[in-house]
Amino acid sequence: MSRSTEHAPAANDITVGSVLRSPALLTRECLAGVITALALIPEVISFSVIAGVDPKVSLVASVVLCLTLSILGGRPAMVTAAAGSVALVIGPMVHAHGVEYILPAVILGGIIQIIFGLAGLSRMMRYIPRSVMLGFVNALGILIFFAQVPHVWGQSGLVWVLFAVTLAIVLLLPKILKSVPSPLVAIVVVTGVALLLGYRVPNVGDEGPMSSGLPGFTTLLVPFNLQTLQIVWPTALSIAFVGLMESLLTAKLVDDITDTPSGKRRESWALGVGNILAGFYGGIAGCAMIGQTIVNVELGKARTRISTIAAGIVLLLLVTGLSQIMAQIPMVVLAAIMMVVAVKTVNWHSLQPATLKRMPWSETSVMALTVVVTVWTGNLALGVLIGVILAMMLFARRIAHVIHAERKLSDDGEQVYYTVRGPLFFGSSNDLFEHFDYGHDPKVVTIDLTHAQIWDASSVAALDAIEYRYQRHGATVTVIGLDNRSSDFRDRLSGNLG
């Protein structure tokens, strides 16, 4: 990782205080925020079209979210704004019932997120397997890349020239100059060339109206009654859980990139607060933006809240006083930068033939399905959900066959001992039942569970069934070796499971 100065602190030692004491670090954080703000514009505008709302509203909501999460959030340097995944779940409700239902849906979604965070349910993120995380990251890279293609493919030769110039600056400038972020240089240079030479290429202003000034507070236009609740609650749940999933997954990704921890619980309730505020002053919800976050922490090398505060302030200035200048930025410049981000987002190591050859087929299948579902539907939350379900099924299938029962007959042939090894749970219960030789065993049977533990009622029911089967053959069964927890669990349920 490059350093802005020779004696700059390590990435995991950088704090807001150390940044404020170092002009070089402060400059780096602020410039990263500028790039991030510019990278937010085209995506936020395009997402507003999906949601069916005014682009200006989405931009203002992004300012509110970015600043709120910069202060309250649990993951420094992570960018939160009006996001495409949330727009996807809001869009159908807007088209069916109208924009006036966005505010109650966002408020209810924000309340759910606050409850989720305060209850500490963010700990459930630890159950998302690494293969699903890899699929999430790789799918994100694909979605970000192909979302930019229309701004380049099928455009004029001039657009392709500006595209090539942007790539050259972004990729080659860091080899010469590291103190200034290359994406910012690319935006300034290419926009300046287009304006000075009078080139007419598609720009940000073509994506939506760029009027100056700020909208007023959003007022509730529908009565907050049972009928309204029936309309908005499915969308509110989707807003809450899609936003939480993307934010917490992105936070985990930034944790890995920066080798620093984050407060997932704090991030969860702070996202709810941010969405409620954005609802009242903007009217649309959001979550973490992984592409812009990668711009901030990878291209901009930002590590603190100062970068996202700078991004929020710059975006506010662009939306208000500098909206006409912002409208002149060629879309191809932002598209080229986001394509570089997309390539950096993909975990290429996970796709190398040598890696795929070493990985278990189940892990590769989970990663592939997560990518396919996410790219096919454009829904990150659905892709992750399907990936987790498949991972759970494959794990249960794999662990169900790790039960071993060693049979040992006594010297006189009057007793038989079974030593069971492996976890006893619903997935292994049937497998356990099939390990005994009911018809040929002697009348005294001992089952040693010293190397096994009972985890659920299915296992107790399986032991009861084994004992009943032996009783039908006139044999008695003694179970030994249970630890205190398993013994208490079996004593409480045995004979009462029907």
GROMACS .gro file of C-alpha atoms in nm:
model
  498
    1MET     CA    1   0.000   0.000   0.000
    2SER     CA    2   0.138   0.339  -0.096
    3ARG     CA    3   0.195   0.610   0.163
    4SER     CA    4   0.132   0.976   0.116
    5THR     CA    5   0.442   1.060   0.319
    6GLU     CA    6   0.745   0.863   0.420
    7HIS     CA    7   0.645   0.863   0.786
    8ALA     CA    8   0.270   0.822   0.745
    9PRO     CA    9   0.115   0.593   1.006
   10ALA     CA   10   0.009   0.242   0.919
   11ALA     CA   11  -0.342   0.205   0.778
   12ASN     CA   12  -0.480   0.053   1.097
   13ASP     CA   13  -0.327   0.336   1.305
   14ILE     CA   14  -0.490   0.622   1.112
   15THR     CA   15  -0.751   0.809   1.317
   16VAL     CA   16  -0.940   1.133   1.271
   17GLY     CA   17  -0.696   1.296   1.515
   18SER     CA   18  -0.387   1.181   1.325
   19VAL     CA   19  -0.542   1.298   0.998
   20LEU     CA   20  -0.618   1.645   1.138
   21ARG     CA   21  -0.255   1.672   1.258
   22SER     CA   22  -0.112   1.572   0.919
   23PRO     CA   23  -0.171   1.804   0.620
   24ALA     CA   24  -0.073   1.524   0.381
   25LEU     CA   25  -0.323   1.277   0.528
   26LEU     CA   26  -0.594   1.544   0.548
   27THR     CA   27  -0.541   1.626   0.182
   28ARG     CA   28  -0.558   1.258   0.089
   29GLU     CA   29  -0.883   1.205   0.281
   30CYS     CA   30  -1.046   1.517   0.134
   31LEU     CA   31  -0.942   1.435  -0.223
   32ALA     CA   32  -1.074   1.082  -0.179
   33GLY     CA   33  -1.404   1.236  -0.071
   34VAL     CA   34  -1.413   1.456  -0.383
   35ILE     CA   35  -1.366   1.154  -0.612
   36THR     CA   36  -1.626   0.957  -0.420
   37ALA     CA   37  -1.882   1.238  -0.451
   38LEU     CA   38  -1.827   1.255  -0.826
   39ALA     CA   39  -1.850   0.876  -0.855
   40LEU     CA   40  -2.184   0.881  -0.671
   41ILE     CA   41  -2.358   1.115  -0.913
   42PRO     CA   42  -2.424   0.895  -1.218
   43GLU     CA   43  -2.530   0.591  -1.015
   44VAL     CA   44  -2.760   0.784  -0.784
   45ILE     CA   45  -2.926   0.954  -1.082
   46SER     CA   46  -2.975   0.625  -1.266
   47PHE     CA   47  -3.113   0.461  -0.949
   48SER     CA   48  -3.366   0.741  -0.909
   49VAL     CA   49  -3.506   0.650  -1.251
   50ILE     CA   50  -3.547   0.289  -1.132
   51ALA     CA   51  -3.728   0.405  -0.817
   52GLY     CA   52  -3.945   0.650  -1.011
   53VAL     CA   53  -3.839   0.963  -0.821
   54ASP     CA   54  -3.681   1.297  -0.913
   55PRO     CA   55  -3.299   1.264  -0.949
   56LYS     CA   56  -3.254   1.575  -0.735
   57VAL     CA   57  -3.442   1.403  -0.452
   58SER     CA   58  -3.210   1.101  -0.468
   59LEU     CA   59  -2.901   1.324  -0.467
   60VAL     CA   60  -3.020   1.517  -0.161
   61ALA     CA   61  -3.110   1.192   0.015
   62SER     CA   62  -2.757   1.071  -0.061
   63VAL     CA   63  -2.611   1.382   0.102
   64VAL     CA   64  -2.820   1.319   0.416
   65LEU     CA   65  -2.724   0.950   0.428
   66CYS     CA   66  -2.356   1.012   0.364
   67LEU     CA   67  -2.324   1.277   0.637
   68THR     CA   68  -2.540   1.091   0.890
   69LEU     CA   69  -2.353   0.762   0.856
   70SER     CA   70  -2.018   0.947   0.857
   71ILE     CA   71  -2.100   1.062   1.209
   72LEU     CA   72  -2.310   0.778   1.351
   73GLY     CA   73  -2.200   0.475   1.147
   74GLY     CA   74  -1.979   0.195   1.272
   75ARG     CA   75  -1.753   0.161   0.964
   76PRO     CA   76  -1.526   0.461   0.891
   77ALA     CA   77  -1.462   0.538   0.521
   78MET     CA   78  -1.765   0.338   0.402
   79VAL     CA   79  -1.989   0.533   0.165
   80THR     CA   80  -2.367   0.524   0.217
   81ALA     CA   81  -2.611   0.677  -0.031
   82ALA     CA   82  -2.930   0.611  -0.228
   83ALA     CA   83  -2.854   0.265  -0.368
   84GLY     CA   84  -2.975   0.060  -0.662
   85SER     CA   85  -3.075  -0.244  -0.457
   86VAL     CA   86  -3.309  -0.031  -0.245
   87ALA     CA   87  -3.441   0.144  -0.556
   88LEU     CA   88  -3.527  -0.198  -0.701
   89VAL     CA   89  -3.756  -0.281  -0.408
   90ILE     CA   90  -3.911   0.068  -0.390
   91GLY     CA   91  -3.980   0.091  -0.765
   92PRO     CA   92  -4.272  -0.158  -0.789
   93MET     CA   93  -4.458   0.009  -0.499
   94VAL     CA   94  -4.411   0.354  -0.654
   95HIS     CA   95  -4.537   0.238  -0.994
   96ALA     CA   96  -4.838   0.067  -0.832
   97HIS     CA   97  -4.939   0.324  -0.569
   98GLY     CA   98  -4.742   0.647  -0.625
   99VAL     CA   99  -4.446   0.833  -0.476
  100GLU     CA  100  -4.645   0.946  -0.172
  101TYR     CA  101  -4.604   0.601  -0.019
  102ILE     CA  102  -4.223   0.619  -0.020
  103LEU     CA  103  -4.199   0.821   0.303
  104PRO     CA  104  -4.404   0.584   0.526
  105ALA     CA  105  -4.223   0.283   0.375
  106VAL     CA  106  -3.882   0.441   0.442
  107ILE     CA  107  -3.977   0.542   0.798
  108LEU     CA  108  -4.101   0.191   0.878
  109GLY     CA  109  -3.793   0.036   0.715
  110GLY     CA  110  -3.568   0.265   0.921
  111ILE     CA  111  -3.744   0.168   1.245
  112ILE     CA  112  -3.692  -0.202   1.163
  113GLN     CA  113  -3.320  -0.135   1.104
  114ILE     CA  114  -3.289   0.049   1.436
  115ILE     CA  115  -3.455  -0.242   1.620
  116PHE     CA  116  -3.228  -0.488   1.434
  117GLY     CA  117  -2.919  -0.295   1.540
  118LEU     CA  118  -3.020  -0.238   1.903
  119ALA     CA  119  -3.110  -0.607   1.938
  120GLY     CA  120  -2.761  -0.705   1.823
  121LEU     CA  121  -2.892  -0.917   1.534
  122SER     CA  122  -2.604  -0.800   1.316
  123ARG     CA  123  -2.408  -1.087   1.470
  124MET     CA  124  -2.593  -1.315   1.229
  125MET     CA  125  -2.358  -1.190   0.955
  126ARG     CA  126  -2.094  -1.427   1.092
  127TYR     CA  127  -2.300  -1.714   0.948
  128ILE     CA  128  -2.250  -1.598   0.590
  129PRO     CA  129  -1.986  -1.834   0.443
  130ARG     CA  130  -1.674  -1.713   0.267
  131SER     CA  131  -1.792  -1.867  -0.061
  132VAL     CA  132  -2.106  -1.648  -0.050
  133MET     CA  133  -1.892  -1.343   0.028
  134LEU     CA  134  -1.673  -1.418  -0.275
  135GLY     CA  135  -1.982  -1.460  -0.491
  136PHE     CA  136  -2.122  -1.131  -0.360
  137VAL     CA  137  -1.799  -0.944  -0.438
  138ASN     CA  138  -1.754  -1.100  -0.782
  139ALA     CA  139  -2.117  -1.036  -0.877
  140LEU     CA  140  -2.081  -0.676  -0.763
  141GLY     CA  141  -1.784  -0.631  -0.992
  142ILE     CA  142  -1.979  -0.770  -1.287
  143LEU     CA  143  -2.286  -0.555  -1.218
  144ILE     CA  144  -2.082  -0.237  -1.175
  145PHE     CA  145  -1.887  -0.305  -1.496
  146PHE     CA  146  -2.184  -0.379  -1.720
  147ALA     CA  147  -2.383  -0.086  -1.578
  148GLN     CA  148  -2.118   0.141  -1.733
  149VAL     CA  149  -2.106  -0.029  -2.075
  150PRO     CA  150  -2.397   0.174  -2.230
  151HIS     CA  151  -2.199   0.493  -2.166
  152VAL     CA  152  -1.918   0.363  -2.390
  153TRP     CA  153  -2.045   0.091  -2.623
  154GLY     CA  154  -2.223   0.221  -2.932
  155GLN     CA  155  -2.106   0.577  -2.868
  156SER     CA  156  -1.908   0.798  -3.106
  157GLY     CA  157  -1.537   0.768  -3.177
  158LEU     CA  158  -1.477   1.078  -2.964
  159VAL     CA  159  -1.629   0.903  -2.662
  160TRP     CA  160  -1.392   0.610  -2.716
  161VAL     CA  161  -1.095   0.848  -2.731
  162LEU     CA  162  -1.197   1.012  -2.404
  163PHE     CA  163  -1.251   0.665  -2.257
  164ALA     CA  164  -0.895   0.565  -2.352
  165VAL     CA  165  -0.751   0.890  -2.213
  166THR     CA  166  -0.936   0.838  -1.884
  167LEU     CA  167  -0.808   0.482  -1.847
  168ALA     CA  168  -0.454   0.594  -1.925
  169ILE     CA  169  -0.465   0.864  -1.656
  170VAL     CA  170  -0.629   0.643  -1.392
  171LEU     CA  171  -0.394   0.348  -1.446
  172LEU     CA  172  -0.064   0.517  -1.534
  173LEU     CA  173  -0.058   0.840  -1.331
  174PRO     CA  174  -0.017   0.662  -0.992
  175LYS     CA  175   0.318   0.528  -1.117
  176ILE     CA  176   0.441   0.888  -1.145
  177LEU     CA  177   0.231   1.093  -0.900
  178LYS     CA  178   0.079   0.945  -0.585
  179SER     CA  179  -0.009   1.257  -0.388
  180VAL     CA  180  -0.317   1.337  -0.602
  181PRO     CA  181  -0.582   1.071  -0.679
  182SER     CA  182  -0.564   0.981  -1.048
  183PRO     CA  183  -0.946   0.958  -1.093
  184LEU     CA  184  -0.981   1.321  -0.985
  185VAL     CA  185  -0.712   1.424  -1.234
  186ALA     CA  186  -0.892   1.228  -1.507
  187ILE     CA  187  -1.225   1.399  -1.434
  188VAL     CA  188  -1.072   1.748  -1.436
  189VAL     CA  189  -0.855   1.693  -1.746
  190VAL     CA  190  -1.113   1.520  -1.965
  191THR     CA  191  -1.394   1.759  -1.867
  192GLY     CA  192  -1.165   2.057  -1.932
  193VAL     CA  193  -1.060   1.925  -2.274
  194ALA     CA  194  -1.422   1.859  -2.374
  195LEU     CA  195  -1.528   2.212  -2.271
  196LEU     CA  196  -1.228   2.396  -2.417
  197LEU     CA  197  -1.249   2.221  -2.753
  198GLY     CA  198  -1.626   2.239  -2.767
  199TYR     CA  199  -1.678   1.863  -2.789
  200ARG     CA  200  -2.039   1.755  -2.739
  201VAL     CA  201  -2.056   1.418  -2.567
  202PRO     CA  202  -2.318   1.272  -2.330
  203ASN     CA  203  -2.273   1.427  -1.987
  204VAL     CA  204  -2.418   1.414  -1.636
  205GLY     CA  205  -2.675   1.679  -1.723
  206ASP     CA  206  -2.826   1.444  -1.981
  207GLU     CA  207  -2.908   1.190  -1.707
  208GLY     CA  208  -3.152   1.415  -1.520
  209PRO     CA  209  -3.240   1.775  -1.429
  210MET     CA  210  -2.964   1.963  -1.250
  211SER     CA  211  -3.152   2.263  -1.111
  212SER     CA  212  -2.979   2.447  -0.826
  213GLY     CA  213  -3.111   2.482  -0.472
  214LEU     CA  214  -3.249   2.234  -0.222
  215PRO     CA  215  -3.594   2.076  -0.196
  216GLY     CA  216  -3.797   2.134   0.117
  217PHE     CA  217  -3.883   1.880   0.385
  218THR     CA  218  -4.093   1.588   0.267
  219THR     CA  219  -4.437   1.582   0.423
  220LEU     CA  220  -4.659   1.278   0.478
  221LEU     CA  221  -4.912   1.287   0.194
  222VAL     CA  222  -5.110   0.977   0.292
  223PRO     CA  223  -5.277   0.896   0.624
  224PHE     CA  224  -5.069   0.665   0.839
  225ASN     CA  225  -5.346   0.411   0.893
  226LEU     CA  226  -5.398   0.037   0.855
  227GLN     CA  227  -5.460   0.065   0.480
  228THR     CA  228  -5.133   0.252   0.427
  229LEU     CA  229  -4.952   0.000   0.647
  230GLN     CA  230  -5.085  -0.288   0.435
  231ILE     CA  231  -4.944  -0.120   0.125
  232VAL     CA  232  -4.601  -0.027   0.260
  233TRP     CA  233  -4.503  -0.306   0.503
  234PRO     CA  234  -4.373  -0.553   0.240
  235THR     CA  235  -4.162  -0.277   0.083
  236ALA     CA  236  -4.047  -0.156   0.427
  237LEU     CA  237  -3.925  -0.506   0.518
  238SER     CA  238  -3.740  -0.528   0.186
  239ILE     CA  239  -3.583  -0.183   0.237
  240ALA     CA  240  -3.472  -0.282   0.587
  241PHE     CA  241  -3.317  -0.619   0.514
  242VAL     CA  242  -3.174  -0.544   0.169
  243GLY     CA  243  -3.010  -0.231   0.310
  244LEU     CA  244  -2.878  -0.411   0.616
  245MET     CA  245  -2.741  -0.701   0.415
  246GLU     CA  246  -2.556  -0.479   0.168
  247SER     CA  247  -2.422  -0.247   0.436
  248LEU     CA  248  -2.299  -0.524   0.665
  249LEU     CA  249  -2.143  -0.722   0.379
  250THR     CA  250  -1.972  -0.408   0.251
  251ALA     CA  251  -1.851  -0.328   0.604
  252LYS     CA  252  -1.698  -0.675   0.628
  253LEU     CA  253  -1.528  -0.623   0.291
  254VAL     CA  254  -1.379  -0.291   0.406
  255ASP     CA  255  -1.268  -0.458   0.731
  256ASP     CA  256  -1.067  -0.703   0.520
  257ILE     CA  257  -0.925  -0.434   0.290
  258THR     CA  258  -0.814  -0.203   0.571
  259ASP     CA  259  -0.734  -0.464   0.838
  260THR     CA  260  -0.947  -0.269   1.084
  261PRO     CA  261  -1.261  -0.368   1.278
  262SER     CA  262  -1.602  -0.205   1.252
  263GLY     CA  263  -1.910  -0.181   1.472
  264LYS     CA  264  -2.174  -0.381   1.283
  265ARG     CA  265  -2.436  -0.322   1.552
  266ARG     CA  266  -2.375   0.053   1.543
  267GLU     CA  267  -2.380   0.051   1.163
  268SER     CA  268  -2.720  -0.122   1.166
  269TRP     CA  269  -2.907   0.123   1.389
  270ALA     CA  270  -2.726   0.421   1.236
  271LEU     CA  271  -2.847   0.314   0.891
  272GLY     CA  272  -3.203   0.318   1.025
  273VAL     CA  273  -3.157   0.671   1.162
  274GLY     CA  274  -3.000   0.783   0.831
  275ASN     CA  275  -3.285   0.641   0.627
  276ILE     CA  276  -3.551   0.808   0.841
  277LEU     CA  277  -3.373   1.144   0.809
  278ALA     CA  278  -3.330   1.091   0.434
  279GLY     CA  279  -3.699   1.006   0.410
  280PHE     CA  280  -3.800   1.337   0.566
  281TYR     CA  281  -3.546   1.532   0.362
  282GLY     CA  282  -3.521   1.361   0.030
  283GLY     CA  283  -3.772   1.082   0.044
  284ILE     CA  284  -3.572   0.773  -0.056
  285ALA     CA  285  -3.374   0.518   0.142
  286GLY     CA  286  -3.025   0.383   0.081
  287CYS     CA  287  -2.742   0.167   0.210
  288ALA     CA  288  -2.368   0.119   0.164
  289MET     CA  289  -2.244   0.167  -0.195
  290ILE     CA  290  -1.974  -0.091  -0.251
  291GLY     CA  291  -1.843   0.057  -0.577
  292GLN     CA  292  -1.804   0.406  -0.434
  293THR     CA  293  -1.663   0.259  -0.112
  294ILE     CA  294  -1.395   0.084  -0.317
  295VAL     CA  295  -1.325   0.417  -0.489
  296ASN     CA  296  -1.283   0.575  -0.145
  297VAL     CA  297  -1.066   0.313   0.027
  298GLU     CA  298  -0.877   0.164  -0.271
  299LEU     CA  299  -0.832   0.443  -0.525
  300GLY     CA  300  -0.846   0.731  -0.275
  301LYS     CA  301  -0.670   0.541   0.010
  302ALA     CA  302  -0.914   0.693   0.260
  303ARG     CA  303  -0.935   0.541   0.608
  304THR     CA  304  -1.141   0.776   0.828
  305ARG     CA  305  -1.479   0.947   0.857
  306ILE     CA  306  -1.326   1.267   0.722
  307SER     CA  307  -1.333   1.124   0.368
  308THR     CA  308  -1.707   1.051   0.373
  309ILE     CA  309  -1.786   1.383   0.543
  310ALA     CA  310  -1.591   1.551   0.262
  311ALA     CA  311  -1.786   1.343   0.007
  312GLY     CA  312  -2.117   1.452   0.159
  313ILE     CA  313  -2.017   1.820   0.165
  314VAL     CA  314  -1.883   1.812  -0.192
  315LEU     CA  315  -2.197   1.637  -0.314
  316LEU     CA  316  -2.406   1.903  -0.137
  317LEU     CA  317  -2.207   2.179  -0.310
  318LEU     CA  318  -2.243   2.007  -0.646
  319VAL     CA  319  -2.618   1.962  -0.602
  320THR     CA  320  -2.670   2.326  -0.501
  321GLY     CA  321  -2.426   2.593  -0.619
  322LEU     CA  322  -2.217   2.391  -0.866
  323SER     CA  323  -2.493   2.190  -1.031
  324GLN     CA  324  -2.432   2.343  -1.374
  325ILE     CA  325  -2.061   2.261  -1.360
  326MET     CA  326  -2.140   1.907  -1.246
  327ALA     CA  327  -2.378   1.871  -1.538
  328GLN     CA  328  -2.087   1.924  -1.783
  329ILE     CA  329  -1.885   1.619  -1.667
  330PRO     CA  330  -1.878   1.363  -1.953
  331MET     CA  331  -2.044   1.038  -1.853
  332VAL     CA  332  -1.764   0.840  -2.020
  333VAL     CA  333  -1.514   0.968  -1.761
  334LEU     CA  334  -1.720   0.843  -1.469
  335ALA     CA  335  -1.797   0.520  -1.655
  336ALA     CA  336  -1.427   0.450  -1.716
  337ILE     CA  337  -1.345   0.512  -1.349
  338MET     CA  338  -1.623   0.280  -1.234
  339MET     CA  339  -1.503   0.012  -1.476
  340VAL     CA  340  -1.160   0.025  -1.313
  341VAL     CA  341  -1.333  -0.003  -0.976
  342ALA     CA  342  -1.532  -0.303  -1.103
  343VAL     CA  343  -1.216  -0.484  -1.212
  344LYS     CA  344  -1.056  -0.414  -0.874
  345THR     CA  345  -1.369  -0.534  -0.694
  346VAL     CA  346  -1.361  -0.884  -0.843
  347ASN     CA  347  -1.157  -1.133  -0.640
  348TRP     CA  348  -0.950  -1.271  -0.927
  349HIS     CA  349  -0.764  -1.516  -0.703
  350SER     CA  350  -1.091  -1.702  -0.639
  351LEU     CA  351  -1.136  -1.750  -1.016
  352GLN     CA  352  -0.789  -1.881  -1.098
  353PRO     CA  353  -0.786  -2.241  -1.227
  354ALA     CA  354  -0.536  -2.345  -0.959
  355THR     CA  355  -0.765  -2.207  -0.685
  356LEU     CA  356  -1.076  -2.367  -0.833
  357LYS     CA  357  -0.894  -2.701  -0.857
  358ARG     CA  358  -0.804  -2.693  -0.488
  359MET     CA  359  -1.142  -2.570  -0.363
  360PRO     CA  360  -1.414  -2.826  -0.275
  361TRP     CA  361  -1.680  -2.844  -0.545
  362SER     CA  362  -1.944  -2.742  -0.291
  363GLU     CA  363  -1.767  -2.412  -0.216
  364THR     CA  364  -1.724  -2.337  -0.585
  365SER     CA  365  -2.091  -2.420  -0.652
  366VAL     CA  366  -2.209  -2.181  -0.380
  367MET     CA  367  -1.990  -1.900  -0.514
  368ALA     CA  368  -2.105  -1.963  -0.872
  369LEU     CA  369  -2.476  -1.974  -0.780
  370THR     CA  370  -2.445  -1.652  -0.579
  371VAL     CA  371  -2.289  -1.481  -0.880
  372VAL     CA  372  -2.544  -1.618  -1.129
  373VAL     CA  373  -2.852  -1.530  -0.920
  374THR     CA  374  -2.720  -1.183  -0.835
  375VAL     CA  375  -2.627  -1.097  -1.194
  376TRP     CA  376  -2.944  -1.254  -1.338
  377THR     CA  377  -3.182  -1.070  -1.103
  378GLY     CA  378  -2.973  -0.761  -1.029
  379ASN     CA  379  -3.068  -0.820  -0.665
  380LEU     CA  380  -2.769  -0.856  -0.433
  381ALA     CA  381  -2.978  -0.958  -0.134
  382LEU     CA  382  -3.151  -1.237  -0.326
  383GLY     CA  383  -2.818  -1.367  -0.456
  384VAL     CA  384  -2.672  -1.378  -0.105
  385LEU     CA  385  -2.988  -1.541   0.036
  386ILE     CA  386  -2.987  -1.818  -0.227
  387GLY     CA  387  -2.612  -1.869  -0.176
  388VAL     CA  388  -2.654  -1.904   0.202
  389ILE     CA  389  -2.941  -2.152   0.161
  390LEU     CA  390  -2.734  -2.367  -0.077
  391ALA     CA  391  -2.433  -2.350   0.155
  392MET     CA  392  -2.650  -2.463   0.448
  393MET     CA  393  -2.794  -2.753   0.248
  394LEU     CA  394  -2.453  -2.871   0.131
  395PHE     CA  395  -2.310  -2.836   0.481
  396ALA     CA  396  -2.596  -3.036   0.633
  397ARG     CA  397  -2.553  -3.302   0.362
  398ARG     CA  398  -2.179  -3.323   0.426
  399ILE     CA  399  -2.198  -3.334   0.804
  400ALA     CA  400  -2.485  -3.584   0.801
  401HIS     CA  401  -2.247  -3.858   0.688
  402VAL     CA  402  -1.970  -3.806   0.942
  403ILE     CA  403  -2.133  -4.035   1.200
  404HIS     CA  404  -1.931  -4.349   1.273
  405ALA     CA  405  -2.038  -4.637   1.497
  406GLU     CA  406  -1.771  -4.895   1.587
  407ARG     CA  407  -1.917  -5.236   1.684
  408LYS     CA  408  -1.733  -5.460   1.929
  409LEU     CA  409  -1.862  -5.795   2.051
  410SER     CA  410  -1.767  -5.920   2.400
  411ASP     CA  411  -1.548  -6.230   2.429
  412ASP     CA  412  -1.839  -6.444   2.549
  413GLY     CA  413  -2.069  -6.310   2.277
  414GLU     CA  414  -2.330  -6.201   2.533
  415GLN     CA  415  -2.285  -5.825   2.495
  416VAL     CA  416  -2.216  -5.580   2.215
  417TYR     CA  417  -2.059  -5.232   2.246
  418TYR     CA  418  -2.113  -4.949   1.998
  419THR     CA  419  -1.884  -4.644   2.014
  420VAL     CA  420  -2.048  -4.354   1.826
  421ARG     CA  421  -1.837  -4.066   1.696
  422GLY     CA  422  -1.967  -3.746   1.539
  423PRO     CA  423  -2.231  -3.476   1.594
  424LEU     CA  424  -2.588  -3.592   1.652
  425PHE     CA  425  -2.840  -3.352   1.496
  426PHE     CA  426  -3.138  -3.367   1.259
  427GLY     CA  427  -2.918  -3.426   0.955
  428SER     CA  428  -2.735  -3.727   1.102
  429SER     CA  429  -3.022  -3.894   1.288
  430ASN     CA  430  -3.127  -4.127   1.004
  431ASP     CA  431  -2.764  -4.213   0.937
  432LEU     CA  432  -2.719  -4.307   1.305
  433PHE     CA  433  -3.022  -4.539   1.299
  434GLU     CA  434  -2.870  -4.745   1.017
  435HIS     CA  435  -2.541  -4.824   1.197
  436PHE     CA  436  -2.682  -5.099   1.424
  437ASP     CA  437  -2.725  -5.472   1.354
  438TYR     CA  438  -3.061  -5.516   1.525
  439GLY     CA  439  -3.136  -5.869   1.408
  440HIS     CA  440  -2.802  -6.030   1.498
  441ASP     CA  441  -2.687  -5.845   1.810
  442PRO     CA  442  -2.703  -6.020   2.155
  443LYS     CA  443  -2.954  -5.926   2.423
  444VAL     CA  444  -2.734  -5.669   2.597
  445VAL     CA  445  -2.643  -5.358   2.397
  446THR     CA  446  -2.429  -5.066   2.520
  447ILE     CA  447  -2.405  -4.743   2.317
  448ASP     CA  448  -2.112  -4.520   2.415
  449LEU     CA  449  -2.165  -4.153   2.324
  450THR     CA  450  -1.847  -4.021   2.487
  451HIS     CA  451  -1.730  -3.894   2.147
  452ALA     CA  452  -2.069  -3.760   2.039
  453GLN     CA  453  -2.309  -3.491   2.156
  454ILE     CA  454  -2.685  -3.455   2.127
  455TRP     CA  455  -2.780  -3.125   1.964
  456ASP     CA  456  -3.153  -3.146   1.898
  457ALA     CA  457  -3.478  -3.334   1.952
  458SER     CA  458  -3.431  -3.531   1.630
  459SER     CA  459  -3.130  -3.704   1.786
  460VAL     CA  460  -3.325  -3.792   2.100
  461ALA     CA  461  -3.603  -3.932   1.882
  462ALA     CA  462  -3.346  -4.137   1.688
  463LEU     CA  463  -3.204  -4.286   2.010
  464ASP     CA  464  -3.557  -4.368   2.127
  465ALA     CA  465  -3.625  -4.539   1.793
  466ILE     CA  466  -3.303  -4.742   1.823
  467GLU     CA  467  -3.395  -4.849   2.177
  468TYR     CA  468  -3.749  -4.942   2.069
  469ARG     CA  469  -3.617  -5.143   1.774
  470TYR     CA  470  -3.389  -5.344   2.005
  471GLN     CA  471  -3.674  -5.400   2.252
  472ARG     CA  472  -3.873  -5.560   1.971
  473HIS     CA  473  -3.588  -5.811   1.941
  474GLY     CA  474  -3.586  -5.870   2.317
  475ALA     CA  475  -3.265  -5.673   2.383
  476THR     CA  476  -3.193  -5.406   2.646
  477VAL     CA  477  -3.005  -5.087   2.558
  478THR     CA  478  -2.783  -4.878   2.787
  479VAL     CA  479  -2.659  -4.537   2.672
  480ILE     CA  480  -2.337  -4.418   2.842
  481GLY     CA  481  -2.083  -4.139   2.802
  482LEU     CA  482  -2.317  -3.843   2.760
  483ASP     CA  483  -2.194  -3.508   2.889
  484ASN     CA  484  -2.414  -3.324   3.138
  485ARG     CA  485  -2.585  -3.101   2.880
  486SER     CA  486  -2.666  -3.386   2.642
  487SER     CA  487  -2.779  -3.609   2.931
  488ASP     CA  488  -3.016  -3.344   3.068
  489PHE     CA  489  -3.147  -3.275   2.719
  490ARG     CA  490  -3.219  -3.648   2.659
  491ASP     CA  491  -3.376  -3.702   3.000
  492ARG     CA  492  -3.614  -3.409   2.941
  493LEU     CA  493  -3.730  -3.524   2.596
  494SER     CA  494  -3.690  -3.901   2.583
  495GLY     CA  495  -4.026  -4.080   2.565
  496ASN     CA  496  -4.216  -3.752   2.511
  497LEU     CA  497  -4.165  -3.702   2.140
  498GLY     CA  498  -4.448  -3.924   2.016
   0.00000   0.00000   0.00000
